Short mmCIF file of C-alpha atoms in Angstrom, two decimals:
data_model
loop_
_atom_site.label_atom_id
_atom_site.label_comp_id
_atom_site.label_asym_id
_atom_site.label_seq_id
_atom_site.Cartn_x
_atom_site.Cartn_y
_atom_site.Cartn_z
CA MET A 1 6.46 33.32 -27.95
CA GLU A 2 2.85 32.15 -29.32
CA LEU A 3 2.21 28.01 -28.79
CA ILE A 4 0.73 26.16 -31.50
CA LEU A 5 -0.20 22.35 -30.79
CA ASP A 6 -0.46 19.66 -33.45
CA PRO A 7 -2.49 17.44 -31.48
CA HIS A 8 -1.68 14.77 -33.34
CA SER A 9 1.59 14.59 -32.98
CA THR A 10 1.35 16.50 -29.26
CA ALA A 11 0.80 14.23 -26.23
CA LEU A 12 -0.91 14.55 -22.97
CA VAL A 13 1.78 12.60 -19.77
CA LEU A 14 -0.03 13.24 -16.61
CA ILE A 15 2.22 12.06 -13.62
CA ASP A 16 1.00 10.22 -10.69
CA LEU A 17 -2.60 10.82 -10.31
CA GLN A 18 -3.72 8.63 -8.18
CA HIS A 19 -4.87 7.82 -5.07
CA GLY A 20 -2.27 7.30 -3.10
CA ILE A 21 -0.83 11.08 -4.35
CA THR A 22 -3.58 13.26 -4.64
CA MET A 23 -4.76 12.63 -0.51
CA ARG A 24 -1.38 14.28 -0.10
CA GLU A 25 -1.77 18.45 0.80
CA THR A 26 -0.06 19.70 -2.48
CA ALA A 27 1.18 23.33 -3.04
CA PRO A 28 0.84 25.55 -4.47
CA HIS A 29 -2.11 24.35 -6.54
CA ALA A 30 -4.57 21.94 -4.13
CA ALA A 31 -4.44 18.44 -6.25
CA ALA A 32 -7.83 18.19 -6.37
CA ASP A 33 -7.71 21.54 -8.77
CA VAL A 34 -4.42 19.87 -10.45
CA VAL A 35 -6.26 16.48 -11.19
CA ALA A 36 -9.57 18.87 -11.97
CA ARG A 37 -7.27 20.97 -14.65
CA ALA A 38 -5.48 17.49 -15.93
CA ALA A 39 -8.91 16.37 -16.47
CA GLN A 40 -9.96 19.80 -19.13
CA LEU A 41 -6.19 18.92 -21.03
CA ALA A 42 -7.29 15.45 -20.62
CA ALA A 43 -9.92 15.51 -22.81
CA THR A 44 -9.41 18.57 -25.42
CA VAL A 45 -6.02 16.48 -25.93
CA ARG A 46 -8.33 13.49 -26.42
CA GLY A 47 -10.67 14.98 -28.35
CA LYS A 48 -8.99 16.58 -31.17
CA GLY A 49 -7.32 13.08 -31.68
CA GLY A 50 -3.41 13.53 -29.34
CA THR A 51 -2.50 10.75 -27.20
CA VAL A 52 -3.42 10.81 -23.90
CA ILE A 53 -1.09 9.06 -21.05
CA TYR A 54 -1.16 8.65 -17.33
CA VAL A 55 1.29 7.68 -15.43
CA ARG A 56 1.48 5.69 -12.18
CA VAL A 57 3.84 4.45 -9.88
CA LEU A 58 4.10 1.65 -7.66
CA GLY A 59 5.58 2.78 -4.95
CA SER A 60 5.68 -0.31 -2.68
CA GLU A 61 8.38 -1.84 -5.46
CA PHE A 62 10.60 1.17 -4.67
CA LEU A 63 14.68 0.17 -4.44
CA GLN A 64 14.81 1.76 -1.02
CA LEU A 65 18.71 3.64 -1.57
CA PRO A 66 20.40 5.21 1.68
CA THR A 67 19.46 8.95 1.40
CA ASP A 68 19.76 12.47 4.15
CA VAL A 69 16.13 13.59 3.44
CA SER A 70 12.95 10.33 3.73
CA PHE A 71 10.11 10.79 1.71
CA PRO A 72 7.54 12.19 3.36
CA ARG A 73 4.82 9.32 4.38
CA PRO A 74 1.05 10.70 4.65
CA SER A 75 -0.10 9.93 7.62
CA GLY A 76 -2.77 7.13 8.65
CA PRO A 77 -3.85 4.04 6.93
CA MET A 78 -3.25 4.24 2.83
CA PRO A 79 -6.41 3.63 0.53
CA PRO A 80 -6.93 0.63 -0.60
CA ASN A 81 -6.52 2.01 -4.23
CA VAL A 82 -3.68 3.38 -3.52
CA PHE A 83 -2.13 2.97 -6.67
CA GLU A 84 -4.99 3.33 -9.56
CA ILE A 85 -5.17 7.01 -11.22
CA VAL A 86 -8.40 8.69 -8.91
CA PRO A 87 -11.25 8.61 -12.05
CA GLU A 88 -11.97 12.38 -11.19
CA SER A 89 -8.68 12.70 -13.83
CA GLY A 90 -10.93 11.81 -16.66
CA ILE A 91 -8.92 8.60 -17.55
CA GLN A 92 -10.65 6.51 -20.66
CA PRO A 93 -10.43 3.07 -21.71
CA THR A 94 -8.57 4.37 -25.11
CA ASP A 95 -5.57 6.12 -22.58
CA ILE A 96 -2.63 4.99 -22.21
CA VAL A 97 -1.66 3.87 -19.19
CA VAL A 98 2.26 3.76 -18.17
CA THR A 99 3.50 2.12 -14.79
CA LYS A 100 6.68 3.34 -13.41
CA ARG A 101 9.06 2.23 -10.60
CA GLN A 102 11.41 5.36 -9.99
CA TRP A 103 10.70 8.79 -10.15
CA GLY A 104 11.11 9.38 -13.63
CA ALA A 105 8.15 7.84 -16.39
CA PHE A 106 10.96 6.94 -19.27
CA TYR A 107 13.41 4.58 -17.33
CA GLY A 108 12.32 0.78 -17.35
CA THR A 109 8.61 1.53 -18.84
CA ASP A 110 7.78 1.85 -22.01
CA LEU A 111 6.65 5.50 -22.38
CA GLU A 112 9.41 6.25 -25.30
CA GLN A 113 7.89 3.26 -27.31
CA HIS A 114 4.16 5.24 -26.82
CA LEU A 115 5.55 8.29 -27.92
CA ARG A 116 7.37 7.42 -30.76
CA ARG A 117 5.23 4.41 -32.06
CA ARG A 118 2.73 7.74 -32.52
CA ARG A 119 5.38 10.24 -33.80
CA ILE A 120 5.03 12.00 -30.59
CA GLN A 121 7.02 15.68 -30.84
CA THR A 122 5.87 17.41 -28.00
CA ILE A 123 4.48 16.37 -24.67
CA ILE A 124 2.26 18.32 -22.47
CA LEU A 125 3.59 17.83 -18.86
CA GLY A 126 1.56 17.77 -15.55
CA GLY A 127 0.76 15.82 -12.40
CA ILE A 128 2.27 16.23 -8.68
CA ALA A 129 4.89 15.84 -8.13
CA THR A 130 6.64 18.97 -10.19
CA HIS A 131 10.17 18.31 -8.50
CA ILE A 132 10.01 14.65 -8.47
CA GLY A 133 8.08 12.44 -10.94
CA VAL A 134 7.02 16.11 -13.50
CA GLU A 135 11.07 17.07 -13.41
CA SER A 136 12.48 13.72 -13.59
CA THR A 137 9.99 12.98 -16.59
CA ALA A 138 10.52 16.07 -18.16
CA ARG A 139 14.61 15.35 -18.45
CA ALA A 140 14.36 12.77 -19.59
CA ALA A 141 12.24 13.73 -22.24
CA PHE A 142 14.35 16.87 -23.16
CA ASP A 143 17.07 14.57 -22.96
CA GLN A 144 15.68 12.26 -26.37
CA GLY A 145 14.39 15.24 -28.33
CA PHE A 146 10.58 16.06 -27.45
CA GLU A 147 9.82 19.59 -27.32
CA LEU A 148 8.11 19.95 -23.96
CA VAL A 149 5.29 22.24 -22.48
CA PHE A 150 4.06 22.83 -19.24
CA ALA A 151 1.27 23.06 -17.37
CA GLU A 152 1.64 24.89 -14.59
CA ASP A 153 -1.61 24.69 -12.74
CA ALA A 154 -1.86 21.12 -13.33
CA MET A 155 1.08 20.38 -11.42
CA THR A 156 1.53 21.04 -8.21
CA SER A 157 4.27 20.07 -4.99
CA LEU A 158 4.51 19.16 -2.00
CA SER A 159 5.00 23.42 -0.75
CA ALA A 160 4.67 26.39 -2.91
CA GLU A 161 9.06 26.98 -2.73
CA VAL A 162 9.52 23.50 -4.22
CA HIS A 163 7.13 23.93 -7.03
CA ALA A 164 8.31 27.01 -8.00
CA PHE A 165 11.97 26.62 -8.48
CA PRO A 166 11.70 24.16 -11.48
CA VAL A 167 8.95 26.45 -12.75
CA ALA A 168 11.00 29.39 -12.80
CA HIS A 169 14.55 27.83 -13.18
CA VAL A 170 14.81 24.70 -14.92
CA PHE A 171 11.47 24.00 -17.30
CA PRO A 172 11.56 27.34 -19.27
CA ARG A 173 15.44 26.49 -20.20
CA MET A 174 13.34 23.34 -21.19
CA GLY A 175 10.30 24.17 -22.67
CA ARG A 176 7.94 26.75 -22.23
CA VAL A 177 5.41 27.08 -19.32
CA ARG A 178 2.00 28.02 -20.19
CA SER A 179 -1.22 27.73 -18.10
CA THR A 180 -4.13 25.00 -18.82
CA ALA A 181 -6.38 27.60 -20.20
CA GLN A 182 -3.03 28.68 -22.75
CA ILE A 183 -2.22 24.75 -23.59
CA ILE A 184 -6.18 23.94 -24.59
CA ALA A 185 -6.35 27.82 -26.83
CA ALA A 186 -3.10 26.34 -28.31
CA LEU A 187 -4.17 22.95 -28.87
CA GLN A 188 -5.48 23.26 -32.69
#
């Protein structure tokens, strides 16, 4: 199916491209490669009149509930700018920054308000981690009727296997999975 995107009704939503997360080892794509592709997408979307939204998580405010598996924490000291979006991601002063306190970017944030006020119909998603923040945000967006495009090579996870499952089995049921190059070509 050919992909054609109207930038004026499209938003690029990039999840957790911040210092404390991009410093982790990721797979199948290195975090630096994801950040570089996100910057390409952001520049293209912005340049064609679309909306660019960066989502960051304030992890220190996470509600700590009992779980069977704890989330792996990076070893060593965290950088002082742990919650800041990495500048290599192409963030600009005109972009929107949404702060979340959960996995998904909709719950308890003003993300939906930003999208609805701009009459956004389609969301391009990327970021870290595929199976956590990206998937949680995608599920909420799908439930709210947004069309979704997943930038497969502008997202990554903690392992290739964990990344592969939602990309192969979840995302194609909610939207369209494409490469960064295909998405850039689709922005008319």
